[in-house]
Amino acid sequence: MNYQKYMRQALTLATLAAARGEVPVGALLVWQDKVVAASANATEASADCLAHAEMLVLQKAQRSLNRRWLEDTTLFVTMEPCPMCAGAIVLCRVGQVVFGCPDSRWGACGSVFNVPENRQSNFRPRVIGGILEDECRTVLQDFFQSLRRS
């Protein structure tokens, strides 16, 4: 699987989110080398704190594939998932998570917390971080710097 190809698609979604005033995080879910769901953060537009890119993608993918378990899929996300999203990833049994840059404040796939590796869980997705890390970090940094200048 071409991790960089899919992460670039997630980066495009993140950039579009930034243009809408959303924190620029993009995510997509791949099954059998096809994107079955894609989204970006929508917390501002929807006034919904739960509308993280990962959560939206998981919901869309479950509807699209007509099943709740996603063990044969890969989730690509530009920033390390937070505890809420990491919990949903485990509950949906996503087989693999690939993220761009770590989140030093809320990262829950190894940076601050490590939800996928919790020994109490009966399912542990494979986690790979650092794919196009610099590009993913730059999109976020540019967004927050533009907010501070405003």
mmCIF file of C-alpha atoms in Angstrom:
data_model
loop_
_atom_site.group_PDB
_atom_site.id
_atom_site.type_symbol
_atom_site.label_atom_id
_atom_site.label_comp_id
_atom_site.label_asym_id
_atom_site.label_seq_id
_atom_site.Cartn_x
_atom_site.Cartn_y
_atom_site.Cartn_z
ATOM 1 C CA MET A 1 0.000 0.000 0.000
ATOM 2 C CA ASN A 2 1.294 3.434 -0.909
ATOM 3 C CA TYR A 3 1.144 5.305 2.409
ATOM 4 C CA GLN A 4 2.379 8.587 0.965
ATOM 5 C CA LYS A 5 -0.254 8.585 -1.787
ATOM 6 C CA TYR A 6 -3.093 8.277 0.702
ATOM 7 C CA MET A 7 -1.557 10.715 3.174
ATOM 8 C CA ARG A 8 -1.332 13.299 0.382
ATOM 9 C CA GLN A 9 -5.078 12.855 -0.172
ATOM 10 C CA ALA A 10 -5.662 13.369 3.550
ATOM 11 C CA LEU A 11 -3.459 16.494 3.404
ATOM 12 C CA THR A 12 -5.636 17.888 0.614
ATOM 13 C CA LEU A 13 -8.686 17.420 2.847
ATOM 14 C CA ALA A 14 -6.856 19.131 5.723
ATOM 15 C CA THR A 15 -5.974 22.107 3.526
ATOM 16 C CA LEU A 16 -9.605 22.456 2.441
ATOM 17 C CA ALA A 17 -10.668 22.353 6.098
ATOM 18 C CA ALA A 18 -8.246 25.164 6.936
ATOM 19 C CA ALA A 19 -9.779 27.307 4.183
ATOM 20 C CA ARG A 20 -13.168 26.812 5.905
ATOM 21 C CA GLY A 21 -11.750 27.834 9.286
ATOM 22 C CA GLU A 22 -11.582 24.303 10.666
ATOM 23 C CA VAL A 23 -8.536 22.873 12.407
ATOM 24 C CA PRO A 24 -6.818 21.293 9.388
ATOM 25 C CA VAL A 25 -7.033 17.564 9.969
ATOM 26 C CA GLY A 26 -7.975 15.269 7.120
ATOM 27 C CA ALA A 27 -8.719 11.562 7.238
ATOM 28 C CA LEU A 28 -9.655 8.756 4.908
ATOM 29 C CA LEU A 29 -10.296 5.055 5.220
ATOM 30 C CA VAL A 30 -8.901 2.605 2.682
ATOM 31 C CA TRP A 31 -10.280 -0.874 2.052
ATOM 32 C CA GLN A 32 -8.906 -3.146 -0.680
ATOM 33 C CA ASP A 33 -6.740 -0.269 -1.937
ATOM 34 C CA LYS A 34 -9.786 2.007 -2.435
ATOM 35 C CA VAL A 35 -10.875 5.051 -0.458
ATOM 36 C CA VAL A 36 -14.284 4.190 1.006
ATOM 37 C CA ALA A 37 -14.691 7.286 3.188
ATOM 38 C CA ALA A 38 -13.000 10.667 3.481
ATOM 39 C CA SER A 39 -13.564 13.740 5.599
ATOM 40 C CA ALA A 40 -11.955 16.628 7.403
ATOM 41 C CA ASN A 41 -12.673 18.229 10.739
ATOM 42 C CA ALA A 42 -16.113 19.828 10.834
ATOM 43 C CA THR A 43 -16.424 20.910 14.453
ATOM 44 C CA GLU A 44 -16.888 24.607 13.665
ATOM 45 C CA ALA A 45 -19.377 24.214 10.824
ATOM 46 C CA SER A 46 -21.465 21.659 12.692
ATOM 47 C CA ALA A 47 -21.040 23.165 16.190
ATOM 48 C CA ASP A 48 -20.263 19.599 17.242
ATOM 49 C CA CYS A 49 -17.173 18.784 19.306
ATOM 50 C CA LEU A 50 -17.437 15.168 18.152
ATOM 51 C CA ALA A 51 -17.083 16.031 14.440
ATOM 52 C CA HIS A 52 -13.399 15.142 14.208
ATOM 53 C CA ALA A 53 -12.233 13.914 10.820
ATOM 54 C CA GLU A 54 -11.630 10.394 12.131
ATOM 55 C CA MET A 55 -15.085 10.096 13.701
ATOM 56 C CA LEU A 56 -16.796 11.276 10.516
ATOM 57 C CA VAL A 57 -14.764 8.856 8.395
ATOM 58 C CA LEU A 58 -15.506 5.889 10.641
ATOM 59 C CA GLN A 59 -19.230 6.585 10.533
ATOM 60 C CA LYS A 60 -19.211 7.003 6.738
ATOM 61 C CA ALA A 61 -17.149 3.836 6.262
ATOM 62 C CA GLN A 62 -19.442 1.731 8.425
ATOM 63 C CA ARG A 63 -22.441 2.905 6.392
ATOM 64 C CA SER A 64 -20.629 2.461 3.078
ATOM 65 C CA LEU A 65 -19.371 -1.042 3.869
ATOM 66 C CA ASN A 66 -22.551 -1.915 5.795
ATOM 67 C CA ARG A 67 -20.651 -3.324 8.768
ATOM 68 C CA ARG A 68 -19.290 -2.165 12.085
ATOM 69 C CA TRP A 69 -15.956 -4.022 12.193
ATOM 70 C CA LEU A 70 -13.264 -2.502 10.010
ATOM 71 C CA GLU A 71 -10.369 -4.861 10.755
ATOM 72 C CA ASP A 72 -9.273 -5.116 7.112
ATOM 73 C CA THR A 73 -9.046 -1.353 6.606
ATOM 74 C CA THR A 74 -6.424 1.361 7.042
ATOM 75 C CA LEU A 75 -7.227 4.781 8.445
ATOM 76 C CA PHE A 76 -5.020 7.637 7.252
ATOM 77 C CA VAL A 77 -5.094 10.843 9.283
ATOM 78 C CA THR A 78 -2.838 13.876 9.106
ATOM 79 C CA MET A 79 -2.490 14.260 12.887
ATOM 80 C CA GLU A 80 -2.288 11.621 15.594
ATOM 81 C CA PRO A 81 -5.782 10.788 16.852
ATOM 82 C CA CYS A 82 -7.004 12.141 20.187
ATOM 83 C CA PRO A 83 -8.325 9.856 22.965
ATOM 84 C CA MET A 84 -11.911 10.022 21.660
ATOM 85 C CA CYS A 85 -10.901 9.098 18.133
ATOM 86 C CA ALA A 86 -8.413 6.450 19.265
ATOM 87 C CA GLY A 87 -11.154 4.856 21.341
ATOM 88 C CA ALA A 88 -13.500 4.829 18.359
ATOM 89 C CA ILE A 89 -10.752 3.316 16.201
ATOM 90 C CA VAL A 90 -10.350 0.456 18.664
ATOM 91 C CA LEU A 91 -14.116 -0.023 19.039
ATOM 92 C CA CYS A 92 -14.545 -0.151 15.247
ATOM 93 C CA ARG A 93 -11.580 -2.528 15.035
ATOM 94 C CA VAL A 94 -9.751 -0.567 12.372
ATOM 95 C CA GLY A 95 -6.874 -2.816 11.335
ATOM 96 C CA GLN A 96 -4.249 -0.143 10.850
ATOM 97 C CA VAL A 97 -3.859 3.551 11.639
ATOM 98 C CA VAL A 98 -1.367 5.665 9.707
ATOM 99 C CA PHE A 99 -0.868 9.233 10.892
ATOM 100 C CA GLY A 100 1.263 12.155 9.828
ATOM 101 C CA CYS A 101 2.445 14.252 12.759
ATOM 102 C CA PRO A 102 2.222 13.451 16.451
ATOM 103 C CA ASP A 103 0.058 15.539 18.776
ATOM 104 C CA SER A 104 2.112 16.529 21.819
ATOM 105 C CA ARG A 105 -0.968 17.640 23.784
ATOM 106 C CA TRP A 106 -3.685 15.073 23.041
ATOM 107 C CA GLY A 107 -2.057 12.335 20.966
ATOM 108 C CA ALA A 108 -3.514 8.976 21.936
ATOM 109 C CA CYS A 109 -1.631 6.609 19.641
ATOM 110 C CA GLY A 110 1.666 6.723 21.479
ATOM 111 C CA SER A 111 2.620 10.367 22.086
ATOM 112 C CA VAL A 112 0.752 11.289 25.271
ATOM 113 C CA PHE A 113 -1.628 8.353 25.646
ATOM 114 C CA ASN A 114 -1.574 4.966 23.951
ATOM 115 C CA VAL A 115 -5.157 3.787 23.621
ATOM 116 C CA PRO A 116 -4.473 1.183 20.901
ATOM 117 C CA GLU A 117 -1.936 -0.607 23.113
ATOM 118 C CA ASN A 118 -4.112 -0.759 26.212
ATOM 119 C CA ARG A 119 -3.728 -4.243 27.674
ATOM 120 C CA GLN A 120 -7.406 -4.326 28.652
ATOM 121 C CA SER A 121 -8.524 -4.092 25.041
ATOM 122 C CA ASN A 122 -9.413 -7.176 23.048
ATOM 123 C CA PHE A 123 -8.335 -5.511 19.792
ATOM 124 C CA ARG A 124 -5.144 -3.614 18.965
ATOM 125 C CA PRO A 125 -4.752 -1.895 15.615
ATOM 126 C CA ARG A 126 -1.331 -1.546 14.051
ATOM 127 C CA VAL A 127 -0.157 2.083 14.317
ATOM 128 C CA ILE A 128 2.359 3.786 12.046
ATOM 129 C CA GLY A 129 3.263 7.428 12.602
ATOM 130 C CA GLY A 130 5.419 9.957 10.810
ATOM 131 C CA ILE A 131 4.170 9.578 7.229
ATOM 132 C CA LEU A 132 4.712 12.971 5.548
ATOM 133 C CA GLU A 133 5.177 14.293 9.076
ATOM 134 C CA ASP A 134 6.754 17.619 8.088
ATOM 135 C CA GLU A 135 4.016 18.429 5.567
ATOM 136 C CA CYS A 136 1.272 17.526 8.024
ATOM 137 C CA ARG A 137 2.854 19.612 10.783
ATOM 138 C CA THR A 138 3.312 22.592 8.458
ATOM 139 C CA VAL A 139 -0.392 22.678 7.532
ATOM 140 C CA LEU A 140 -1.305 22.803 11.224
ATOM 141 C CA GLN A 141 1.366 25.345 12.158
ATOM 142 C CA ASP A 142 0.428 27.654 9.281
ATOM 143 C CA PHE A 143 -3.229 27.509 10.312
ATOM 144 C CA PHE A 144 -2.575 28.403 13.943
ATOM 145 C CA GLN A 145 -0.073 31.133 13.001
ATOM 146 C CA SER A 146 -2.705 32.713 10.738
ATOM 147 C CA LEU A 147 -5.174 32.701 13.657
ATOM 148 C CA ARG A 148 -2.675 34.469 15.899
ATOM 149 C CA ARG A 149 -2.066 37.146 13.245
ATOM 150 C CA SER A 150 -5.793 37.845 12.897
#
